[in-house]
PDB file of C-alpha atoms in Angstrom:
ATOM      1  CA  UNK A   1     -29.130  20.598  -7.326  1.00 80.00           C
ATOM      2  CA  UNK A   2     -30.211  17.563  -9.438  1.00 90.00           C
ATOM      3  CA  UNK A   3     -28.788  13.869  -9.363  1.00 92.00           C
ATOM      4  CA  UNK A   4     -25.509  12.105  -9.372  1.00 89.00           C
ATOM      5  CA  UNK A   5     -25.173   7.940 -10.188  1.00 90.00           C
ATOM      6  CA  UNK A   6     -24.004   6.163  -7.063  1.00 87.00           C
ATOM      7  CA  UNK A   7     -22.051   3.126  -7.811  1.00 87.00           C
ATOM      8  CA  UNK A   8     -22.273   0.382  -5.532  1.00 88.00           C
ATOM      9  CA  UNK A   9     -20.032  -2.197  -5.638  1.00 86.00           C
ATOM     10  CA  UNK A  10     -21.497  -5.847  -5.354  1.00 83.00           C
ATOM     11  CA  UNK A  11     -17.722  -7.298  -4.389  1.00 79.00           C
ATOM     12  CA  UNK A  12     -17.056  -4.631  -1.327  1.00 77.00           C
ATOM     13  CA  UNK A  13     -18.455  -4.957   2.245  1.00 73.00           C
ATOM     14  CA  UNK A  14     -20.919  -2.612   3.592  1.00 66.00           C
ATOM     15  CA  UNK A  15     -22.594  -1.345   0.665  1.00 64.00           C
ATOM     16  CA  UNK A  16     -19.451   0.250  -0.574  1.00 76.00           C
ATOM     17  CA  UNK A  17     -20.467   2.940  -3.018  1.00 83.00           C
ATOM     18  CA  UNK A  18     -18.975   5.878  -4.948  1.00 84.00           C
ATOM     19  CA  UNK A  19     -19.263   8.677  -8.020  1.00 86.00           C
ATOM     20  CA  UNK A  20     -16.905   6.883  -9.308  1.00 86.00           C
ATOM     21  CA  UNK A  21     -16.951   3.347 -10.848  1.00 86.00           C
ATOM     22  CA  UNK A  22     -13.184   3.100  -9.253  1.00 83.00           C
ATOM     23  CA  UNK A  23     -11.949   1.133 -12.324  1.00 85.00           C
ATOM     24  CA  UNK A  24     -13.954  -1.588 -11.335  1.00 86.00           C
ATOM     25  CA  UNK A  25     -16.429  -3.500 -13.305  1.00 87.00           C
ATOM     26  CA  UNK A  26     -18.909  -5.397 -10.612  1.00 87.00           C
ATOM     27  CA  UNK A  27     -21.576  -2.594  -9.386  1.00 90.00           C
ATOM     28  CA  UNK A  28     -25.098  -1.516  -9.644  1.00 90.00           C
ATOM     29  CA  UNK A  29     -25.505   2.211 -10.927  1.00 92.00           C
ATOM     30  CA  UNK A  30     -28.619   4.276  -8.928  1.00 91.00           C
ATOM     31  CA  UNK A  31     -29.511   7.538  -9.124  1.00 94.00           C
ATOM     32  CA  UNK A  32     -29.318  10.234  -6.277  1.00 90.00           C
ATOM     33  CA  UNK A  33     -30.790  13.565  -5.302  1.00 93.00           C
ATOM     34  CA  UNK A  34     -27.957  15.901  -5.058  1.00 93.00           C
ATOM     35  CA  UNK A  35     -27.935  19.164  -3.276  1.00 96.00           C
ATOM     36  CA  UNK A  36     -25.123  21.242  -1.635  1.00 96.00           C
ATOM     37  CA  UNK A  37     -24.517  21.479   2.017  1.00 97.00           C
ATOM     38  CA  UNK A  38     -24.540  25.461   2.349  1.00 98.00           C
ATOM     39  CA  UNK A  39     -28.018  25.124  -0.140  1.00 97.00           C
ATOM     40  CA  UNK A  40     -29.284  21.886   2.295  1.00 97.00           C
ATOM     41  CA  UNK A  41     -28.650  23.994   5.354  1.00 97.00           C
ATOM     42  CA  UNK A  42     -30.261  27.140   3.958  1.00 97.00           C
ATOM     43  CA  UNK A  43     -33.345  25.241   2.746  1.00 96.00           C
ATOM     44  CA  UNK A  44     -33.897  23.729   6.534  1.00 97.00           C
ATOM     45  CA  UNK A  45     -32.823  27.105   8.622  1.00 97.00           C
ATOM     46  CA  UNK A  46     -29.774  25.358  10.092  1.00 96.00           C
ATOM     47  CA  UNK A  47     -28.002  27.968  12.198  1.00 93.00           C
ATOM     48  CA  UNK A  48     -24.800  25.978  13.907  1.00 91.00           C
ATOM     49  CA  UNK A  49     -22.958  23.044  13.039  1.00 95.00           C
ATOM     50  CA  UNK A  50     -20.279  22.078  15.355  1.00 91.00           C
ATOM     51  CA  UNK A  51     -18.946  18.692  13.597  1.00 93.00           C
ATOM     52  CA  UNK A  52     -18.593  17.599  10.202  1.00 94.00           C
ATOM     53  CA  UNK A  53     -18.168  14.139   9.478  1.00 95.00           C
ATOM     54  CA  UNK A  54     -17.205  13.832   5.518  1.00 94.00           C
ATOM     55  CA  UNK A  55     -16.574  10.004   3.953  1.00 88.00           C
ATOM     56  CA  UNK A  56     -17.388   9.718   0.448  1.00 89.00           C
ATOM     57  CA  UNK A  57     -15.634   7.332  -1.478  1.00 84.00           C
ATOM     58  CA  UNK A  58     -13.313  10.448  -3.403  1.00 85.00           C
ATOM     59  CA  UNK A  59     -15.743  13.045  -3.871  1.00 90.00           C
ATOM     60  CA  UNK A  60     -14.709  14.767  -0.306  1.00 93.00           C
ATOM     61  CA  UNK A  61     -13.113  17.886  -2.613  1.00 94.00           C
ATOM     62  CA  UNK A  62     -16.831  18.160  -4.252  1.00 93.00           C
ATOM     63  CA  UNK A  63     -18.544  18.089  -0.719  1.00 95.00           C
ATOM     64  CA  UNK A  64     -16.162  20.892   0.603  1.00 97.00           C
ATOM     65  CA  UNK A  65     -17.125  23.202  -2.381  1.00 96.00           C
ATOM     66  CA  UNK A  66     -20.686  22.681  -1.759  1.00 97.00           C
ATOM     67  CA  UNK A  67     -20.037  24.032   1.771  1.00 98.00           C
ATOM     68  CA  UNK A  68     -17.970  27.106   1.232  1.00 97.00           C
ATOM     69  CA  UNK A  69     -20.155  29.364   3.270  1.00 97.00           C
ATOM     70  CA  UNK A  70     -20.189  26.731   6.281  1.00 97.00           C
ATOM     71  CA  UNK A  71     -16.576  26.333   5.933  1.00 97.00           C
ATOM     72  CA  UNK A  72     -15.716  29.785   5.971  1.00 97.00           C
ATOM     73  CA  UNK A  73     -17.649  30.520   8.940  1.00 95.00           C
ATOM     74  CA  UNK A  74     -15.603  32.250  11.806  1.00 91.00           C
ATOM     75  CA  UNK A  75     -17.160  29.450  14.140  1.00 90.00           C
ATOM     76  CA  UNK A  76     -17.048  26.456  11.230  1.00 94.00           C
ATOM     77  CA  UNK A  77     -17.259  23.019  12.363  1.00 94.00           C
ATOM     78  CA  UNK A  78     -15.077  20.776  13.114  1.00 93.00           C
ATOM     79  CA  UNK A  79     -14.266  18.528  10.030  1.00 96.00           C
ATOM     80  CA  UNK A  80     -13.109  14.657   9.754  1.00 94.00           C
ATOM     81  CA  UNK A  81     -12.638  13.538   6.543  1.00 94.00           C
ATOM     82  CA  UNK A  82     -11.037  10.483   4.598  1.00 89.00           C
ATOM     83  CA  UNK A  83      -7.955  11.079   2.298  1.00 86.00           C
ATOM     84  CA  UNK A  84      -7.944   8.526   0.209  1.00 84.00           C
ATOM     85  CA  UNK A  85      -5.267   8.796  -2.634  1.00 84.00           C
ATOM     86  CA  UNK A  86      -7.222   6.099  -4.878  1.00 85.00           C
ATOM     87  CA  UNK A  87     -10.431   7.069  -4.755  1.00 85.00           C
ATOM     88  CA  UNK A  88      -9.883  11.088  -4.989  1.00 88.00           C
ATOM     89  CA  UNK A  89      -7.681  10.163  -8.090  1.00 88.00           C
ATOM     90  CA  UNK A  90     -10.573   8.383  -9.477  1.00 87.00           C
ATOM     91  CA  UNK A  91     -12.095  11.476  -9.791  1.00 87.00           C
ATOM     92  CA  UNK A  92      -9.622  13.915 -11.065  1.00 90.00           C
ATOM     93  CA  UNK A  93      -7.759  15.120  -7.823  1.00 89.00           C
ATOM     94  CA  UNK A  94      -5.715  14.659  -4.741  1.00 86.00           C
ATOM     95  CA  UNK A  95      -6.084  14.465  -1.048  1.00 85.00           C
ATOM     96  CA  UNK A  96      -4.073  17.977  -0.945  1.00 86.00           C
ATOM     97  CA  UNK A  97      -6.448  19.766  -3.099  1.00 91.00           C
ATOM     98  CA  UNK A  98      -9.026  19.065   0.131  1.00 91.00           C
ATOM     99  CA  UNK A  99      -6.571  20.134   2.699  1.00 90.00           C
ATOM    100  CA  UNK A 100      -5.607  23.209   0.486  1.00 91.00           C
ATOM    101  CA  UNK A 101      -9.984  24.024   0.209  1.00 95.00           C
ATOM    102  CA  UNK A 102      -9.546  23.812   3.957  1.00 94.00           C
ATOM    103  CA  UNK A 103      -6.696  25.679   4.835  1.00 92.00           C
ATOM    104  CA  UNK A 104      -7.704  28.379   2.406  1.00 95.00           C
ATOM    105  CA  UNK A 105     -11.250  28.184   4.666  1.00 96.00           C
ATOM    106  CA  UNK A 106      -9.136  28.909   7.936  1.00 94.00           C
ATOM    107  CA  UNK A 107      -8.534  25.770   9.038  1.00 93.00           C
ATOM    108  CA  UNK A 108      -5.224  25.973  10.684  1.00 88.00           C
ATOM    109  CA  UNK A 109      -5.367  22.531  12.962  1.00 87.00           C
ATOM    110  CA  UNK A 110      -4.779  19.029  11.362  1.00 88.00           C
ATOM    111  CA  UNK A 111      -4.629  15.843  13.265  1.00 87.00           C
ATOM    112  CA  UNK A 112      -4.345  12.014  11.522  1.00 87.00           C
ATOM    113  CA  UNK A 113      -6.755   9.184  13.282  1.00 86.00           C
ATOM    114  CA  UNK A 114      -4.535   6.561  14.022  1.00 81.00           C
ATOM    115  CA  UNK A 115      -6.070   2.909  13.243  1.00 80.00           C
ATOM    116  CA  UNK A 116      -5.954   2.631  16.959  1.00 85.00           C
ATOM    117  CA  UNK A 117      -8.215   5.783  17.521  1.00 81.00           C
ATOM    118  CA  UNK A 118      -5.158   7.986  18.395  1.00 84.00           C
ATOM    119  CA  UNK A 119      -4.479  11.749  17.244  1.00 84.00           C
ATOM    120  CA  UNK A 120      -1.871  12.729  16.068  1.00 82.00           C
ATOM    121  CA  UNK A 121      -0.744  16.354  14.933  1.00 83.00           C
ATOM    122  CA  UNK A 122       0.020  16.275  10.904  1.00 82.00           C
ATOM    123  CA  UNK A 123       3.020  17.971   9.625  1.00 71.00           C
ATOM    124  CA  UNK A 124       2.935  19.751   6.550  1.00 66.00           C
ATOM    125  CA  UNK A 125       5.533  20.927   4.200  1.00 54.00           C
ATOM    126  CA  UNK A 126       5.936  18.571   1.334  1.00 48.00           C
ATOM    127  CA  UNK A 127       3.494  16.102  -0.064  1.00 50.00           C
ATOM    128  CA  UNK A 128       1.631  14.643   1.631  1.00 55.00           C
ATOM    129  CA  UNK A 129       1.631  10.705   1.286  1.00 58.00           C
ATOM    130  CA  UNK A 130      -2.200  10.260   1.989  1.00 58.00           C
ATOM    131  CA  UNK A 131      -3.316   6.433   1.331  1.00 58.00           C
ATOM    132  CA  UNK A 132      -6.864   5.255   3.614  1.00 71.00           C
ATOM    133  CA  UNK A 133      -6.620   8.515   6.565  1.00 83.00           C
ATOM    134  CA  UNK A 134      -8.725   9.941   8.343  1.00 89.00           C
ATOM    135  CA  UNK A 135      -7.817  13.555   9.095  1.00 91.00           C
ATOM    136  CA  UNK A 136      -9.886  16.141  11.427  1.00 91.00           C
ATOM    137  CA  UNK A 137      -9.157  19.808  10.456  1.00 92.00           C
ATOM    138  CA  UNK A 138     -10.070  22.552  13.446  1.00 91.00           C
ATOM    139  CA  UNK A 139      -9.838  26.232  13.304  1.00 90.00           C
ATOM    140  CA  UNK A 140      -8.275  27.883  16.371  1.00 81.00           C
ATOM    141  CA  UNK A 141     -11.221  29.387  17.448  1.00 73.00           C
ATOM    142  CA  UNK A 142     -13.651  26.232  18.166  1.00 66.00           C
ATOM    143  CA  UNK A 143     -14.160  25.402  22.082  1.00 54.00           C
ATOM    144  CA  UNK A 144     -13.679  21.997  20.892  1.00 62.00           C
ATOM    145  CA  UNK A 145     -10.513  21.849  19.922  1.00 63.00           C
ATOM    146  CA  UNK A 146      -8.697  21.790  23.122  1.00 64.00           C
ATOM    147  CA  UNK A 147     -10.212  18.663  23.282  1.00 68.00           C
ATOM    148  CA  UNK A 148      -8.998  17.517  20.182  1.00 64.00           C
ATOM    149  CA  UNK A 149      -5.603  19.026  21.276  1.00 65.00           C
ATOM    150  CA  UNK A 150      -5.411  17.181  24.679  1.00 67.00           C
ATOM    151  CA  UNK A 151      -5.583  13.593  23.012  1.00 67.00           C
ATOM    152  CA  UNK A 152      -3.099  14.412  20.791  1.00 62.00           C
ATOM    153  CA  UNK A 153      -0.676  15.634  23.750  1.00 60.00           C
TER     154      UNK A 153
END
């Protein structure tokens, strides 16, 4: 609970914004309400959430903490989230420390977006070189999945 500064960078399309200034010097600084998602979905009586969509400039690592409980969850959504190697480093981790949260969650399924819109199956086992992907991480257990699994056939 309280606020974070949003930077939003006047030189990037779309509004681009982050926690982090990203080593660059052309933004506007606001202020934001910040909550948790396990504390947001507490505070509205949300009982189910089947897909998580989580792209946040680097602070993806800070959003998974803040939804342990969801995440944990026998039944836990469905996440897709961006690895981006530049902007988690600009603050203070790495892609793998997001995977690890997740894996250590239960997640056992990992599949790369392709820039076409094809899945692919990631293979772990070293590190990971994670520049601009989208990943979606699936337990075993979600209905959904086999969907997931069929494109990436």
């Amino acid at each position: 609970e309280g606020t974070v500064d949003l930077h939003v960078f006047e030189d990037l399309p779309l509004s681009h914004s982050s926690v982090s200034d990203l080593g660059r010097s052309s933004f506007k600084t606001f202020a934001a309400p910040l909550t948790t998602i396990d504390r947001f979905m507490e505070s509205q009586a949300v009982k189910n959430v089947d897909f998580f969509k989580c792209d946040v400039e680097g602070a993806e690592l800070a959003v998974f903490y803040g939804a342990t409980h969801l995440l944990r969850q026998e039944d836990a959504p469905i996440v897709m989230f961006e690895c981006n190697a530049e902007t988690s480093a600009a603050v203070g981790w790495h892609p793998n420390d997001a995977i690890g949260l997740l894996v250590e969650s239960g997640y056992d399924h990992f599949f790369e977006i392709d820039d076409s819109g094809g899945v692919a199956r990631v293979a772990f086992g070293s590190d990971l070189k994670l520049h601009e992907k989208n990943l979606i991480a699936a337990k075993s257990k979600r209905v959904l999945l086999n969907q997931v699994l069929a494109r990436a056939a």
